[in-house]
Short mmCIF file of C-alpha atoms and ligand atoms in Angstrom, two decimals:
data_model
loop_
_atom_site.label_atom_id
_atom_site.label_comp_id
_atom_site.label_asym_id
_atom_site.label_seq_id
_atom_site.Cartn_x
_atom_site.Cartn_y
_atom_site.Cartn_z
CA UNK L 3 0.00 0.00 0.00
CA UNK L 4 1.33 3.44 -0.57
CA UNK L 5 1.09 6.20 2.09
CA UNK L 6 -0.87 8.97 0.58
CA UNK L 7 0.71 11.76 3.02
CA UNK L 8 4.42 12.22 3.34
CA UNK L 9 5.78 10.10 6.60
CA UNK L 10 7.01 11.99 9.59
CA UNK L 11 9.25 10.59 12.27
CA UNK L 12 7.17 10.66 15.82
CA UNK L 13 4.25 12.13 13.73
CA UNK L 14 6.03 15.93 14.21
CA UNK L 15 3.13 18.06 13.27
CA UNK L 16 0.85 15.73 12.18
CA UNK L 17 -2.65 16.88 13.02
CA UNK L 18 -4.13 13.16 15.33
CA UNK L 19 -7.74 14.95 16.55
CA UNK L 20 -9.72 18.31 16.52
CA UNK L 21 -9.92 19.72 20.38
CA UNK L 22 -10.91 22.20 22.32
CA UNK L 23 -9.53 21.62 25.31
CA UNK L 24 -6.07 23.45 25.52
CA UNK L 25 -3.40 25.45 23.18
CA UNK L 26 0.15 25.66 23.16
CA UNK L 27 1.98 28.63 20.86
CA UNK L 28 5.45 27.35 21.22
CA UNK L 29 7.06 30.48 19.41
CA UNK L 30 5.48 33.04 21.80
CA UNK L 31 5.37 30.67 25.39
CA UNK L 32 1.75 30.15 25.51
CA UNK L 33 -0.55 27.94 27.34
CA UNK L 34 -4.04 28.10 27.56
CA UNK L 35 -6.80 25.53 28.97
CA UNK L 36 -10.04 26.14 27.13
CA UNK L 37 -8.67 29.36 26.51
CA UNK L 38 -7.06 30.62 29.76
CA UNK L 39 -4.17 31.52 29.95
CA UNK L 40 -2.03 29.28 32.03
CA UNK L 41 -0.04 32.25 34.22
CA UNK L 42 -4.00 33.22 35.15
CA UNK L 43 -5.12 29.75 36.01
CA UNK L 44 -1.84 29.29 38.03
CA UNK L 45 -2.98 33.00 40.28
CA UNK L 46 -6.30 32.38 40.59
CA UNK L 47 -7.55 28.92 40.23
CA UNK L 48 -7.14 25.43 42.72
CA UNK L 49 -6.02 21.91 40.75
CA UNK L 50 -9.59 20.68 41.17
CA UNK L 51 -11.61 23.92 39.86
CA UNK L 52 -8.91 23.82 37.10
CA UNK L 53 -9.59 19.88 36.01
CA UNK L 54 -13.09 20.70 36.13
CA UNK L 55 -12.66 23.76 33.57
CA UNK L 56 -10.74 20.56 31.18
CA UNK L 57 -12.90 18.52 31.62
CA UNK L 58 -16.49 19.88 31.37
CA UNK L 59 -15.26 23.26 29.66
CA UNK L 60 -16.14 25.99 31.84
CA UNK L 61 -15.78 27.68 35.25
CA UNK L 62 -18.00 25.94 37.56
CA UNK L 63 -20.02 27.81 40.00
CA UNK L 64 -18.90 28.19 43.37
CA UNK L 65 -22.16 24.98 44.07
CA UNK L 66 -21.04 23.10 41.32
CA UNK L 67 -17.04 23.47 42.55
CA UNK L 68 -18.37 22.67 45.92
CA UNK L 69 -20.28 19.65 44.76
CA UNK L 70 -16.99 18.20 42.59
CA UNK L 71 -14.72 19.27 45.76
CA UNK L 72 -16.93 17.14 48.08
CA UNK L 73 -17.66 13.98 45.67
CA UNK L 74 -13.90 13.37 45.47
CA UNK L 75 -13.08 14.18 48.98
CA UNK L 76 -15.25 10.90 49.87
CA UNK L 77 -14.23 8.91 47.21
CA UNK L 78 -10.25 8.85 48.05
CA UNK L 79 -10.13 5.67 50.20
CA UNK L 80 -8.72 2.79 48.33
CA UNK L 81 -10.34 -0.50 48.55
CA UNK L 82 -8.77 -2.80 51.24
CA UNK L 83 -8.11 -5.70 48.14
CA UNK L 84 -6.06 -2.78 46.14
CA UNK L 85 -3.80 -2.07 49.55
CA UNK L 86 -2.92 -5.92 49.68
CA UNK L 87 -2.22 -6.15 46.40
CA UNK L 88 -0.12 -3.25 46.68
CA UNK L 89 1.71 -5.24 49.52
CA UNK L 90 2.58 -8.20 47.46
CA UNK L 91 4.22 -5.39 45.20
CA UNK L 92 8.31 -5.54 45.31
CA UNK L 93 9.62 -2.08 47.77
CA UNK L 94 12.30 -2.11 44.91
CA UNK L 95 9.72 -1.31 42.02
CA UNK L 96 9.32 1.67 40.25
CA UNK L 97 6.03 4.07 41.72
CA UNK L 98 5.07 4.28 38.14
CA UNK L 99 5.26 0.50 37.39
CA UNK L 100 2.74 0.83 40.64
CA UNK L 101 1.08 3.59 39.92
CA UNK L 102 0.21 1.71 36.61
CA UNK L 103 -0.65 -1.96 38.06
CA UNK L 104 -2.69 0.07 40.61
CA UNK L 105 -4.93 1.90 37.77
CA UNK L 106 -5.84 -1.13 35.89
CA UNK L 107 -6.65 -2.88 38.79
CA UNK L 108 -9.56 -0.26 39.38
CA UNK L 109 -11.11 -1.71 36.28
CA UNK L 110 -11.55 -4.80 38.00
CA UNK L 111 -13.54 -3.28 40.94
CA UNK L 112 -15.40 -0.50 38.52
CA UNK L 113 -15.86 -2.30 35.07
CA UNK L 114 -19.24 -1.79 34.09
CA UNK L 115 -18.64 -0.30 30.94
CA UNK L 116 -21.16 2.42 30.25
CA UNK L 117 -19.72 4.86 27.82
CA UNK L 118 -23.02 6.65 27.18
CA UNK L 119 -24.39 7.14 30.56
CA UNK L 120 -23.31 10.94 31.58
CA UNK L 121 -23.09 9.53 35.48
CA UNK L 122 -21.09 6.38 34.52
CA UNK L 123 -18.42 9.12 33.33
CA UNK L 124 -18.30 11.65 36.11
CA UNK L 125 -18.23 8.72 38.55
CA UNK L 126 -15.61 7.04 36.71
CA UNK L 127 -13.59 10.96 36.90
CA UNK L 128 -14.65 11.28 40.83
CA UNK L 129 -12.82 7.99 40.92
CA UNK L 130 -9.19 8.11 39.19
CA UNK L 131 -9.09 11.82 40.58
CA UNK L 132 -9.37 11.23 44.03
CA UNK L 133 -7.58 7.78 44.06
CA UNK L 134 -4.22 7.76 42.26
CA UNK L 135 -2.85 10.48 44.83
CA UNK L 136 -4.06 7.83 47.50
CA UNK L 137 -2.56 4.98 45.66
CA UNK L 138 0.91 7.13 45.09
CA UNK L 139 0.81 7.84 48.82
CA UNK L 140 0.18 4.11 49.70
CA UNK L 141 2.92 2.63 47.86
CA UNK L 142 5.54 5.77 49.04
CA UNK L 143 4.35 4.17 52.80
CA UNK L 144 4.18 0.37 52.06
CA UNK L 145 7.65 0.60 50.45
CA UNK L 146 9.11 1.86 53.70
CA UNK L 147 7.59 -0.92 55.59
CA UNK L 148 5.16 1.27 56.85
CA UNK L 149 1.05 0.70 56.61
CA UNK L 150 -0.75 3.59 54.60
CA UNK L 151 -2.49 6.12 56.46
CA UNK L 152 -6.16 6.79 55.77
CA UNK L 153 -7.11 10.72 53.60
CA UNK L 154 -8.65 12.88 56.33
CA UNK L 155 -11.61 14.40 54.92
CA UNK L 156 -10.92 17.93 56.30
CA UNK L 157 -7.86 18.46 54.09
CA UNK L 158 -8.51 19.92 50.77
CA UNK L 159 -6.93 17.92 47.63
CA UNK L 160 -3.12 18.73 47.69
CA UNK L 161 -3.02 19.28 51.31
CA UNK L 162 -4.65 15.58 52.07
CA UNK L 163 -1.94 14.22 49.10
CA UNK L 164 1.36 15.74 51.44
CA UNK L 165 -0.29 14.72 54.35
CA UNK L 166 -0.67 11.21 52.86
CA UNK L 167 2.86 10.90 51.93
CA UNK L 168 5.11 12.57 54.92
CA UNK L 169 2.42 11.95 57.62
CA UNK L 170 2.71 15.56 58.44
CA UNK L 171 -0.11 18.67 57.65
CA UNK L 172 1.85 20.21 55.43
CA UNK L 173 2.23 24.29 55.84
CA UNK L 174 -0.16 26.40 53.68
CA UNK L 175 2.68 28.05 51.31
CA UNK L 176 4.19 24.37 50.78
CA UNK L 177 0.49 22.69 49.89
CA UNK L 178 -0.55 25.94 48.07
CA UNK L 179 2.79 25.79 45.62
CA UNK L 180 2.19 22.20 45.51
CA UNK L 181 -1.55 22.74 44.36
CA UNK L 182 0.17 25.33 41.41
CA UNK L 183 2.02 22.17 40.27
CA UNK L 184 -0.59 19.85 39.88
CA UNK L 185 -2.46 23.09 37.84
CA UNK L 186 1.07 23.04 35.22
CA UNK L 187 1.09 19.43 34.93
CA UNK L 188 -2.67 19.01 34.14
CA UNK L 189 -2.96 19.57 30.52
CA UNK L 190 -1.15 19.74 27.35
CA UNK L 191 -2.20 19.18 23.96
CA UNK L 192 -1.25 16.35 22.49
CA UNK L 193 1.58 14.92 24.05
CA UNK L 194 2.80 11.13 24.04
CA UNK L 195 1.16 10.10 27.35
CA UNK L 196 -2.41 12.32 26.19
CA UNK L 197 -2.12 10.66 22.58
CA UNK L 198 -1.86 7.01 24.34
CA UNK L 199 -4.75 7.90 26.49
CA UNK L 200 -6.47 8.72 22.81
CA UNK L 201 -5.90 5.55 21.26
CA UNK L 202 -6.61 3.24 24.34
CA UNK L 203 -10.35 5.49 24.35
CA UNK L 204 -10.62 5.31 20.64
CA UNK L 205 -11.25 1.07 21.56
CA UNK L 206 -13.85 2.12 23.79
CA UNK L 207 -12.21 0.55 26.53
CA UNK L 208 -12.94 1.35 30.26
CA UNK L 209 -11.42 4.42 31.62
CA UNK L 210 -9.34 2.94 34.29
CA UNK L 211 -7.32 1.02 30.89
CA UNK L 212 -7.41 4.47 29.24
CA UNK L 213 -5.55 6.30 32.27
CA UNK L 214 -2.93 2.86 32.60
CA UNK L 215 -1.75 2.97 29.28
CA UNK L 216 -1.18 6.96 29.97
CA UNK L 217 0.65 5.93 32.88
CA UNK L 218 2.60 3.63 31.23
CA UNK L 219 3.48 6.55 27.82
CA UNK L 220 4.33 9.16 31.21
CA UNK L 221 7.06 6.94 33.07
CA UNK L 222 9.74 7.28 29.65
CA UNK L 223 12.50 9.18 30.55
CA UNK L 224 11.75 11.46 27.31
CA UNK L 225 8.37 12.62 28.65
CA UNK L 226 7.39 12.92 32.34
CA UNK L 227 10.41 10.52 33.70
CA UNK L 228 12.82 13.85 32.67
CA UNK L 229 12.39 15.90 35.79
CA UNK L 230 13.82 12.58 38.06
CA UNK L 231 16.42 12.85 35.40
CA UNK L 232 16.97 16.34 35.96
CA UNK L 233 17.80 15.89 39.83
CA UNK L 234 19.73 13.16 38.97
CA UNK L 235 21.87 15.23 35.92
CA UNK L 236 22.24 18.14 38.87
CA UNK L 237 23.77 15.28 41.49
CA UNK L 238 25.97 14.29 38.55
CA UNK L 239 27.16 18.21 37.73
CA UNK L 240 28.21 18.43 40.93
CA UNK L 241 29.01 21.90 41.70
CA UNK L 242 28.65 25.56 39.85
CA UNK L 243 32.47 25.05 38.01
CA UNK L 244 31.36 21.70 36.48
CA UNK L 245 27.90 23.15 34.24
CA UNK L 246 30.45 23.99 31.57
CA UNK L 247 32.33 21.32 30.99
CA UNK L 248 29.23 19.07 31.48
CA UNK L 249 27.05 21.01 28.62
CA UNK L 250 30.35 20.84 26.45
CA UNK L 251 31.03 16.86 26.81
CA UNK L 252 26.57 16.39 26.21
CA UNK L 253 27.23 18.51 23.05
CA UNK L 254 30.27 16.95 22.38
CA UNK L 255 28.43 13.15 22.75
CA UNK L 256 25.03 14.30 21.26
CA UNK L 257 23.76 13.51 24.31
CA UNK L 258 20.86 15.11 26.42
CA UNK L 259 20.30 17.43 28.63
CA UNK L 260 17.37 16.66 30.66
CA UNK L 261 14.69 19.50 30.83
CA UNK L 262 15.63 21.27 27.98
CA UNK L 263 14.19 20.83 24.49
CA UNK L 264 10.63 20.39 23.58
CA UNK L 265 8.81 19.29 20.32
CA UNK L 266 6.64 22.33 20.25
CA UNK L 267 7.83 25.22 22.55
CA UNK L 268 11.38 27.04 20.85
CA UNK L 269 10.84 29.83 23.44
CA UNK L 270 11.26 28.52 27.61
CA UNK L 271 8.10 26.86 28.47
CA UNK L 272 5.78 29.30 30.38
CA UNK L 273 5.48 26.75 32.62
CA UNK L 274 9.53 26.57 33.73
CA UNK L 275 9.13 30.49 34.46
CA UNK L 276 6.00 29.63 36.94
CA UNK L 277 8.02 26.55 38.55
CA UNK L 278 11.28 28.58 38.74
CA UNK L 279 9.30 31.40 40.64
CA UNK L 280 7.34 28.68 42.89
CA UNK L 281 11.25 27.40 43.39
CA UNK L 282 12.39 30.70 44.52
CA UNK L 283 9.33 30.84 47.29
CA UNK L 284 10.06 27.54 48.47
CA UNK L 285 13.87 28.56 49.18
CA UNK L 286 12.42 31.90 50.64
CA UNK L 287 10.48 30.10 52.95
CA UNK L 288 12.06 27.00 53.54
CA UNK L 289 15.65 27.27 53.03
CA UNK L 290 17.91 27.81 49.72
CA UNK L 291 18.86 24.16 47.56
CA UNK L 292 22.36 24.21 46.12
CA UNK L 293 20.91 22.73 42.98
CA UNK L 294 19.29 25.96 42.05
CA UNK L 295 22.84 27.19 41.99
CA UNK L 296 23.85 24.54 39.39
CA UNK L 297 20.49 24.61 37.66
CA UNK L 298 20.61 28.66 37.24
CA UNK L 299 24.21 28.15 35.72
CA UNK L 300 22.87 25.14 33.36
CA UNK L 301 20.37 27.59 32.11
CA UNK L 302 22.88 29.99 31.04
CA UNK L 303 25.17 27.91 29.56
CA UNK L 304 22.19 26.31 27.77
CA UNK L 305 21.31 29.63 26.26
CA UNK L 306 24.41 30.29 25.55
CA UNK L 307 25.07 27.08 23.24
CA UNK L 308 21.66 25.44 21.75
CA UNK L 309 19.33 28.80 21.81
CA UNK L 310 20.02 28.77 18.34
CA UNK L 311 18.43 25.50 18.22
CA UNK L 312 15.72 26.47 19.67
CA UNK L 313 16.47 24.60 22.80
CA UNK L 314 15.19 26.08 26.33
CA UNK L 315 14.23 24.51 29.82
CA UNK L 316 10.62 22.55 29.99
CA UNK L 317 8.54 22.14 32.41
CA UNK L 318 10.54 19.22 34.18
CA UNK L 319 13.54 21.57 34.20
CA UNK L 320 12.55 23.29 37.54
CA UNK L 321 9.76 21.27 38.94
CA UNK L 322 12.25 18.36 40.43
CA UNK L 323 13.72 21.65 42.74
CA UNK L 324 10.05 22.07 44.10
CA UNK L 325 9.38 18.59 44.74
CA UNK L 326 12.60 17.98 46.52
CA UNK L 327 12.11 21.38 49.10
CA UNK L 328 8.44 19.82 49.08
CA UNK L 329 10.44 16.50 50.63
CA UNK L 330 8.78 14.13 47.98
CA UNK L 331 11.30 11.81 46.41
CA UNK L 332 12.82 11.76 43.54
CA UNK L 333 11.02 8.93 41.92
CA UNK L 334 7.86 10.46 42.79
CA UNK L 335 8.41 12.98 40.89
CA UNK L 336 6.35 11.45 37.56
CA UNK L 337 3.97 9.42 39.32
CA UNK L 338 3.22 13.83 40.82
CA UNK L 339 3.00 14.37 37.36
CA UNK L 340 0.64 11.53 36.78
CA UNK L 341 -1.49 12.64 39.89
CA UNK L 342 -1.94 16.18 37.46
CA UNK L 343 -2.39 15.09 34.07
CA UNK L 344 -4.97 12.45 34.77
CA UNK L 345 -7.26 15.45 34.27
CA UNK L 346 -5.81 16.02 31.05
CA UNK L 347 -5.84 12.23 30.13
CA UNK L 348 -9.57 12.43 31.35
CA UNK L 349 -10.67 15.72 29.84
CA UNK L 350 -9.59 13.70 25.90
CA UNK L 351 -10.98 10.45 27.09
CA UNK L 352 -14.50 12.61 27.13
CA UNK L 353 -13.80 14.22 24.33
CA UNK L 354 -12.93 11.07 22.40
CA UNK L 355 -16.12 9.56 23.18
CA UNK L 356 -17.84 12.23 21.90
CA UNK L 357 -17.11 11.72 18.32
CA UNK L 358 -15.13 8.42 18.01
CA UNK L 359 -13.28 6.94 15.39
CA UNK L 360 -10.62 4.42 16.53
CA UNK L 361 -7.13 5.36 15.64
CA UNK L 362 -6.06 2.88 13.06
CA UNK L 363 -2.91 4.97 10.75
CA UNK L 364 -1.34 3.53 8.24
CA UNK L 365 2.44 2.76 7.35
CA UNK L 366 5.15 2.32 4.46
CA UNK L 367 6.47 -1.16 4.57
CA UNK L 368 9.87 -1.25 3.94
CA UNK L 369 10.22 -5.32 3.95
CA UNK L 370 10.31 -8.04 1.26
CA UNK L 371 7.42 -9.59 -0.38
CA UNK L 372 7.01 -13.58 -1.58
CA UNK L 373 9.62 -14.31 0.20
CA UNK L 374 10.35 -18.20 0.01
CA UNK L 375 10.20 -20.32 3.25
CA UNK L 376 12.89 -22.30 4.26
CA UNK L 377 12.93 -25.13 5.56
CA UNK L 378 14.85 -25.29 9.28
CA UNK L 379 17.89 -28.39 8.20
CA UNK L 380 18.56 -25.61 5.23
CA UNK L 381 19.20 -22.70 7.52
CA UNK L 382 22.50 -21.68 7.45
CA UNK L 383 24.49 -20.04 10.50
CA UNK L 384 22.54 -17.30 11.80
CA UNK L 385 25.11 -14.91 10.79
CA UNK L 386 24.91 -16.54 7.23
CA UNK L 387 21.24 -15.46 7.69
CA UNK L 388 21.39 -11.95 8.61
CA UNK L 389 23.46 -11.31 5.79
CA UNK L 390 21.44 -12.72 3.63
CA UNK L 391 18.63 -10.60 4.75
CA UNK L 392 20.81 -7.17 4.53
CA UNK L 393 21.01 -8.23 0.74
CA UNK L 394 17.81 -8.59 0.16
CA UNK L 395 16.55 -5.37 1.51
CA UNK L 396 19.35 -3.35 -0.16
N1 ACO T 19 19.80 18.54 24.92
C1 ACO T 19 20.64 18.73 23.90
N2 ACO T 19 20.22 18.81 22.61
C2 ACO T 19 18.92 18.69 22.40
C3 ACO T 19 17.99 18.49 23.42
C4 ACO T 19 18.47 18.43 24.74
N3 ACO T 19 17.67 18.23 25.78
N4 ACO T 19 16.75 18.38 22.90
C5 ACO T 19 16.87 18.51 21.58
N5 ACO T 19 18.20 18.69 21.27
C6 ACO T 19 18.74 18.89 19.93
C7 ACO T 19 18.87 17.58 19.19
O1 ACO T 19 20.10 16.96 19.42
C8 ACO T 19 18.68 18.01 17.76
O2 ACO T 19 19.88 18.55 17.31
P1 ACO T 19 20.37 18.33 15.77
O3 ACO T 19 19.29 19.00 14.94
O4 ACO T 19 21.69 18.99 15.69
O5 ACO T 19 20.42 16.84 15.57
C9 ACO T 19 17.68 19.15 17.86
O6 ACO T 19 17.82 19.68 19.17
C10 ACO T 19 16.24 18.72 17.65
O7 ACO T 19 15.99 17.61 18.49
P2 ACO T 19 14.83 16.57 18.25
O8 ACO T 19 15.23 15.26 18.85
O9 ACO T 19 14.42 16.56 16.81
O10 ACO T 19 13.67 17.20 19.08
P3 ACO T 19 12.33 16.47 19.45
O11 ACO T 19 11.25 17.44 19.25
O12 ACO T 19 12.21 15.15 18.80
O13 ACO T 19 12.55 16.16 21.02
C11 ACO T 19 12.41 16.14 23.32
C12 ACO T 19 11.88 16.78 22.04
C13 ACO T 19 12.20 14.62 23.28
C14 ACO T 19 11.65 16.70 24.51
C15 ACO T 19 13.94 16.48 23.45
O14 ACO T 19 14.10 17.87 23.48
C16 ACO T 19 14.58 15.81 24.64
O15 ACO T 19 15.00 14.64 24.55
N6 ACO T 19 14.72 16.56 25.80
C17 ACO T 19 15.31 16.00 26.97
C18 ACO T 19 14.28 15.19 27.76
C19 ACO T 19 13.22 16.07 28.39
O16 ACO T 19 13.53 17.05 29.05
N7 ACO T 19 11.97 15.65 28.23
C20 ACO T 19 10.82 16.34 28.82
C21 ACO T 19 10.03 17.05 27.76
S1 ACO T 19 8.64 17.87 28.45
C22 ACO T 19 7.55 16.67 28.74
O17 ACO T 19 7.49 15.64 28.13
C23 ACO T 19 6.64 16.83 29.86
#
């Protein structure tokens, strides 16, 4: 078959689906969710009224806000079968290989599969909302040795997440910055995780399998895994003197440098200028992190050599520096992310079932045709083989 539109490598501006939902201009360093600005959003709005706005498409009023707020406040507790399972999972896992085991599993307690039935959805949303922060918090416990402890119903969303996780009440600055996060992370066009989320809904699937596969495209290290690579690449630098040489040696090896680059912002990602001020506060308040040193010098030196290019820090550049002040660890960091862009993942998953057609693209095959089968006593050596088959598709 013969593709009728030219083939681009990881679909680079390739149109997948109409929405409505958000808008990135990556030459001015814009974000908007159903048309907001994301610097407004990030002022004046909470995670929850903001996942609302994606997902139904407008402001709620303060009853309807109140009514949302309240459904997922009582629907956080995790099922006593999900917190054994979690217990049979290895302390040495990955959160997101958790995180994703964990989401499935909720299809098994919540399958009825009801696609048009407008309360089948919102229960299904009240659901994953309220219960992957739980399930992140359970495994951070359980993987310590330690049981879970329950959400406490007086906490409001990010609050009742930190409290979850460090057994503290976290301060009001700490939970409030924390709550900005979770409003960055929630939404952004169509990314790799958002796309997978697509595809698993085009199948008309249940929701719980359309937020697992999202997990699943999130944990990469060239999507949401980047800002644990980023505290990692900041442990590696060392110190202030070593940012040079580093940034020299990653040009020098082609390598990269995690949270810079992005496939559609050339400008720095209005959402690193939101984190870096949220880092600053934490610092203010909490005590300065000698990373910031080395991550303010990376930036420069950045600039300096792969501007040109169009290269800049993304949102995972600075968010890592907030998470660690925040005292979460570093390979919580994407499973945080996960906790936010569920609403994202959730608001296309509606979307999709609005006006569904699964995702079934096309390809150029590049391989032989009648090719003659050979029997196994007239194989030669592998090697033989592969050669062979090099020649063939020359
Ligand atoms: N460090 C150094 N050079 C880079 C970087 C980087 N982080 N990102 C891109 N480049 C260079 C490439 O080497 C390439 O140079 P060349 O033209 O001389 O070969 C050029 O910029 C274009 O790179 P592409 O790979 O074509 O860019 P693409 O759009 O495919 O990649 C991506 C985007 C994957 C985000 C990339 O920038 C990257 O790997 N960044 C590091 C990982 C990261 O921070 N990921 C988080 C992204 S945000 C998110 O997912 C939430």
């Amino acid at each position: 078959m013969t593709a009728a539109c030219e083939y681009r490598p990881g679909l680079e501006g390739v149109p997948a689906t109409q929405s409505d939902i958000s808008y990135v201009d990556g030459q001015r360093g814009i974000l908007e969710y159903r048309g907001i600005r994301i610097d407004n959003l990030a002022n004046h709005s909470t995670f929850l009224e903001s996942s609302f706005l994606l997902i139904w498409g407008y402001l709620p009023t303060q009853d309807e806000l109140d009514e949302f707020e309240h459904e997922i406040r009582y629907h956080r507790r995790l099922k006593y079968r999900i917190r054994d399972m979690m217990k049979c999972f290895p302390e040495s896992g990955h959160p997101m290989d958790a995180l994703q085991a964990c989401a499935a599993a909720l299809g098994l307690f919540y399958s009825r599969r009801a696609l048009d039935d407008p309360a089948y959805i919102r229960a299904a949303v009240v659901r994953l909302l309220a219960k992957i922060p739980t399930m992140v918090a359970a495994f951070q416990l359980m993987r310590k040795g330690n049981d879970p402890i329950q959400p406490r119903d007086d906490l409001d969303y990010s609050a009742n997440f930190l409290y979850m996780l460090t057994e503290r009440i976290p301060d009001n600055l700490a939970a409030k910055i924390f709550d900005i996060c979770l409003i960055l992370h929630a939404e952004h066009t169509i990314n790799a995780s958002t796309f997978s989320a697509m595809v698993t809904a085009s199948t008309l699937t249940d929701p719980y399998a359309v937020v697992a596969s999202a997990v699943g495209t999130l944990a990469g290290p060239l999507h949401g895994g980047a800002s644990e690579e980023v505290i990692l690449m900041l442990e590696e630098i060392g110190s202030v003197e070593n940012v040079r040489p580093f940034v020299e040696q990653c040009i020098e090896r082609k390598s990269r440098i995690m949270g810079f680059g992005h496939r559609v912002y050339k400008v720095k990602d209005p959402r690193a200028t939101i984190l870096q001020e949220l880092a600053e506060q934490m610092f203010e308040k909490f005590g300065h992190d000698d990373y910031y040193d080395i991550a303010l010098e990376l930036e420069r030196v950045v600039a300096e050599k792969l501007a040109h290019k169009g290269i800049f820090s993304n949102v995972d550049f600075y968010s890592g520096l907030v998470y660690r002040k925040l005292g979460i660890p570093t390979d919580l960091f994407t499973p945080v992310f996960a906790i936010a862009r569920v609403a994202g993942w959730l608001s296309h998953w509606k979307e999709q079932l609005e006006e569904n057609r699964i995702f079934r693209p096309t390809q150029i095959y590049t391989g032989l045709h009648d090719t003659p089968y050979v029997s196994i006593d007239d194989r030669g050596s592998s090697a033989d083989n592969q050669l062979v088959a090099e020649l063939l598709m020359q």
